[in-house]
Amino acid sequence: MNEVTYLAPNERPQMDPEQIETLCTDLGPYAAEDVVCRAMEELAHRLCQLQEQALKGPREDLHKGLRALAAIAEQIGMRSLSGVAHDVMICIELGDRVAEAATLARLARMGERSLTEMWELNEFSL
């Protein structure tokens, strides 16, 4: 066994552009853009915080943080990110630390890709 295989997961995030359209209709384009930008900033912060909590903090705090992240992601149409956060919560509930670590790594990848894709969506053509 001298071969090492490196996996390079490449999962594209699922976005719900209708959620952005709803925000634009309900709030207007400027306010919707503000809401989305603030949510993206909060998501980036929470993703970093969750990685830290996974290493040091109690599982209850991690679970609570994941629940909040999922809600924010859902609010701005980041379906995949919300779904992966729920997957990590299930791993915590089951006490499966190996699956939790793998799913947290997936959450980090999905978070980065979701934020990048949202930034590039350019839905707010004002």
PDB file of C-alpha atoms in Angstrom:
ATOM      1  CA  MET A   1       0.000   0.000   0.000  1.00  0.00           C
ATOM      2  CA  ASN A   2       2.231   2.775  -1.250  1.00  0.00           C
ATOM      3  CA  GLU A   3      -0.475   4.730  -3.027  1.00  0.00           C
ATOM      4  CA  VAL A   4      -2.345   7.579  -1.436  1.00  0.00           C
ATOM      5  CA  THR A   5      -5.507   8.787  -3.043  1.00  0.00           C
ATOM      6  CA  TYR A   6      -6.473  12.390  -2.516  1.00  0.00           C
ATOM      7  CA  LEU A   7     -10.136  13.160  -2.828  1.00  0.00           C
ATOM      8  CA  ALA A   8     -11.194  16.516  -4.220  1.00  0.00           C
ATOM      9  CA  PRO A   9     -14.920  16.832  -3.575  1.00  0.00           C
ATOM     10  CA  ASN A  10     -16.529  19.271  -5.954  1.00  0.00           C
ATOM     11  CA  GLU A  11     -20.116  19.846  -4.957  1.00  0.00           C
ATOM     12  CA  ARG A  12     -21.963  22.787  -6.449  1.00  0.00           C
ATOM     13  CA  PRO A  13     -24.211  24.656  -4.018  1.00  0.00           C
ATOM     14  CA  GLN A  14     -27.943  24.732  -4.603  1.00  0.00           C
ATOM     15  CA  MET A  15     -29.295  28.242  -4.468  1.00  0.00           C
ATOM     16  CA  ASP A  16     -32.898  29.414  -4.457  1.00  0.00           C
ATOM     17  CA  PRO A  17     -33.010  32.625  -6.517  1.00  0.00           C
ATOM     18  CA  GLU A  18     -36.736  32.901  -5.818  1.00  0.00           C
ATOM     19  CA  GLN A  19     -35.876  33.669  -2.190  1.00  0.00           C
ATOM     20  CA  ILE A  20     -33.874  36.705  -3.343  1.00  0.00           C
ATOM     21  CA  GLU A  21     -36.712  37.752  -5.639  1.00  0.00           C
ATOM     22  CA  THR A  22     -39.128  37.524  -2.711  1.00  0.00           C
ATOM     23  CA  LEU A  23     -36.833  39.684  -0.589  1.00  0.00           C
ATOM     24  CA  CYS A  24     -36.610  42.233  -3.418  1.00  0.00           C
ATOM     25  CA  THR A  25     -40.387  42.283  -3.809  1.00  0.00           C
ATOM     26  CA  ASP A  26     -41.052  42.548  -0.077  1.00  0.00           C
ATOM     27  CA  LEU A  27     -38.273  44.990   0.841  1.00  0.00           C
ATOM     28  CA  GLY A  28     -37.246  46.634  -2.401  1.00  0.00           C
ATOM     29  CA  PRO A  29     -33.905  46.038  -4.106  1.00  0.00           C
ATOM     30  CA  TYR A  30     -31.788  48.280  -1.864  1.00  0.00           C
ATOM     31  CA  ALA A  31     -33.072  46.890   1.421  1.00  0.00           C
ATOM     32  CA  ALA A  32     -32.936  43.318   0.064  1.00  0.00           C
ATOM     33  CA  GLU A  33     -29.320  43.815  -0.971  1.00  0.00           C
ATOM     34  CA  ASP A  34     -28.554  45.110   2.516  1.00  0.00           C
ATOM     35  CA  VAL A  35     -30.248  42.083   4.130  1.00  0.00           C
ATOM     36  CA  VAL A  36     -28.348  39.648   1.899  1.00  0.00           C
ATOM     37  CA  CYS A  37     -24.999  41.371   2.474  1.00  0.00           C
ATOM     38  CA  ARG A  38     -25.493  41.370   6.237  1.00  0.00           C
ATOM     39  CA  ALA A  39     -26.565  37.720   6.154  1.00  0.00           C
ATOM     40  CA  MET A  40     -23.494  36.769   4.112  1.00  0.00           C
ATOM     41  CA  GLU A  41     -21.240  38.575   6.568  1.00  0.00           C
ATOM     42  CA  GLU A  42     -22.936  36.807   9.475  1.00  0.00           C
ATOM     43  CA  LEU A  43     -22.614  33.431   7.727  1.00  0.00           C
ATOM     44  CA  ALA A  44     -18.892  33.944   7.133  1.00  0.00           C
ATOM     45  CA  HIS A  45     -18.423  34.855  10.795  1.00  0.00           C
ATOM     46  CA  ARG A  46     -20.486  31.895  12.016  1.00  0.00           C
ATOM     47  CA  LEU A  47     -18.635  29.426   9.774  1.00  0.00           C
ATOM     48  CA  CYS A  48     -15.341  30.458  11.390  1.00  0.00           C
ATOM     49  CA  GLN A  49     -16.897  30.368  14.844  1.00  0.00           C
ATOM     50  CA  LEU A  50     -18.308  26.868  14.241  1.00  0.00           C
ATOM     51  CA  GLN A  51     -14.897  25.521  13.281  1.00  0.00           C
ATOM     52  CA  GLU A  52     -13.536  26.852  16.550  1.00  0.00           C
ATOM     53  CA  GLN A  53     -16.461  25.447  18.556  1.00  0.00           C
ATOM     54  CA  ALA A  54     -15.980  22.056  16.926  1.00  0.00           C
ATOM     55  CA  LEU A  55     -12.439  21.924  18.279  1.00  0.00           C
ATOM     56  CA  LYS A  56     -12.955  23.398  21.744  1.00  0.00           C
ATOM     57  CA  GLY A  57     -16.561  23.965  22.660  1.00  0.00           C
ATOM     58  CA  PRO A  58     -19.362  21.866  24.039  1.00  0.00           C
ATOM     59  CA  ARG A  59     -21.483  20.012  21.475  1.00  0.00           C
ATOM     60  CA  GLU A  60     -24.588  21.894  22.634  1.00  0.00           C
ATOM     61  CA  ASP A  61     -23.037  25.222  21.607  1.00  0.00           C
ATOM     62  CA  LEU A  62     -21.995  23.774  18.268  1.00  0.00           C
ATOM     63  CA  HIS A  63     -25.502  22.429  17.689  1.00  0.00           C
ATOM     64  CA  LYS A  64     -27.037  25.806  18.573  1.00  0.00           C
ATOM     65  CA  GLY A  65     -24.643  27.618  16.218  1.00  0.00           C
ATOM     66  CA  LEU A  66     -25.455  25.216  13.399  1.00  0.00           C
ATOM     67  CA  ARG A  67     -29.182  25.789  13.892  1.00  0.00           C
ATOM     68  CA  ALA A  68     -28.662  29.563  13.610  1.00  0.00           C
ATOM     69  CA  LEU A  69     -26.442  29.175  10.542  1.00  0.00           C
ATOM     70  CA  ALA A  70     -29.043  26.988   8.831  1.00  0.00           C
ATOM     71  CA  ALA A  71     -31.782  29.559   9.497  1.00  0.00           C
ATOM     72  CA  ILE A  72     -29.735  32.434   8.086  1.00  0.00           C
ATOM     73  CA  ALA A  73     -28.732  30.404   5.022  1.00  0.00           C
ATOM     74  CA  GLU A  74     -32.346  29.453   4.387  1.00  0.00           C
ATOM     75  CA  GLN A  75     -33.429  33.101   4.672  1.00  0.00           C
ATOM     76  CA  ILE A  76     -31.289  34.058   1.669  1.00  0.00           C
ATOM     77  CA  GLY A  77     -31.821  30.920  -0.393  1.00  0.00           C
ATOM     78  CA  MET A  78     -28.668  28.930   0.357  1.00  0.00           C
ATOM     79  CA  ARG A  79     -30.360  25.526   0.365  1.00  0.00           C
ATOM     80  CA  SER A  80     -27.242  23.362   0.285  1.00  0.00           C
ATOM     81  CA  LEU A  81     -25.549  25.211   3.108  1.00  0.00           C
ATOM     82  CA  SER A  82     -28.660  24.939   5.265  1.00  0.00           C
ATOM     83  CA  GLY A  83     -28.960  21.235   4.464  1.00  0.00           C
ATOM     84  CA  VAL A  84     -25.345  20.466   5.346  1.00  0.00           C
ATOM     85  CA  ALA A  85     -25.712  22.339   8.644  1.00  0.00           C
ATOM     86  CA  HIS A  86     -28.683  20.081   9.431  1.00  0.00           C
ATOM     87  CA  ASP A  87     -26.563  17.042   8.501  1.00  0.00           C
ATOM     88  CA  VAL A  88     -23.895  18.077  11.012  1.00  0.00           C
ATOM     89  CA  MET A  89     -26.584  18.507  13.680  1.00  0.00           C
ATOM     90  CA  ILE A  90     -27.731  14.932  13.041  1.00  0.00           C
ATOM     91  CA  CYS A  91     -24.152  13.679  13.453  1.00  0.00           C
ATOM     92  CA  ILE A  92     -23.926  15.496  16.798  1.00  0.00           C
ATOM     93  CA  GLU A  93     -27.264  14.059  17.928  1.00  0.00           C
ATOM     94  CA  LEU A  94     -26.111  10.544  17.015  1.00  0.00           C
ATOM     95  CA  GLY A  95     -22.748  11.046  18.723  1.00  0.00           C
ATOM     96  CA  ASP A  96     -20.845  10.033  15.579  1.00  0.00           C
ATOM     97  CA  ARG A  97     -17.639  12.078  15.861  1.00  0.00           C
ATOM     98  CA  VAL A  98     -16.082  10.705  12.670  1.00  0.00           C
ATOM     99  CA  ALA A  99     -19.135  11.572  10.579  1.00  0.00           C
ATOM    100  CA  GLU A 100     -19.321  14.915  12.381  1.00  0.00           C
ATOM    101  CA  ALA A 101     -15.737  15.777  11.397  1.00  0.00           C
ATOM    102  CA  ALA A 102     -16.312  14.779   7.777  1.00  0.00           C
ATOM    103  CA  THR A 103     -19.587  16.687   7.587  1.00  0.00           C
ATOM    104  CA  LEU A 104     -18.026  19.762   9.207  1.00  0.00           C
ATOM    105  CA  ALA A 105     -15.379  19.710   6.476  1.00  0.00           C
ATOM    106  CA  ARG A 106     -18.188  19.534   3.917  1.00  0.00           C
ATOM    107  CA  LEU A 107     -19.900  22.462   5.669  1.00  0.00           C
ATOM    108  CA  ALA A 108     -16.737  24.562   5.346  1.00  0.00           C
ATOM    109  CA  ARG A 109     -16.448  23.766   1.623  1.00  0.00           C
ATOM    110  CA  MET A 110     -20.144  24.381   1.014  1.00  0.00           C
ATOM    111  CA  GLY A 111     -20.042  27.607   2.996  1.00  0.00           C
ATOM    112  CA  GLU A 112     -17.170  28.972   0.937  1.00  0.00           C
ATOM    113  CA  ARG A 113     -18.768  27.954  -2.349  1.00  0.00           C
ATOM    114  CA  SER A 114     -22.212  29.240  -1.363  1.00  0.00           C
ATOM    115  CA  LEU A 115     -20.866  32.630  -0.334  1.00  0.00           C
ATOM    116  CA  THR A 116     -18.870  32.887  -3.549  1.00  0.00           C
ATOM    117  CA  GLU A 117     -21.827  31.924  -5.694  1.00  0.00           C
ATOM    118  CA  MET A 118     -24.142  34.355  -3.910  1.00  0.00           C
ATOM    119  CA  TRP A 119     -21.585  37.127  -4.414  1.00  0.00           C
ATOM    120  CA  GLU A 120     -21.486  36.328  -8.144  1.00  0.00           C
ATOM    121  CA  LEU A 121     -25.280  36.033  -8.573  1.00  0.00           C
ATOM    122  CA  ASN A 122     -25.594  39.763  -9.042  1.00  0.00           C
ATOM    123  CA  GLU A 123     -29.370  39.674  -8.501  1.00  0.00           C
ATOM    124  CA  PHE A 124     -29.446  43.282  -7.423  1.00  0.00           C
ATOM    125  CA  SER A 125     -29.069  45.006 -10.751  1.00  0.00           C
ATOM    126  CA  LEU A 126     -30.056  48.449  -9.589  1.00  0.00           C
TER     127      LEU A 126
END
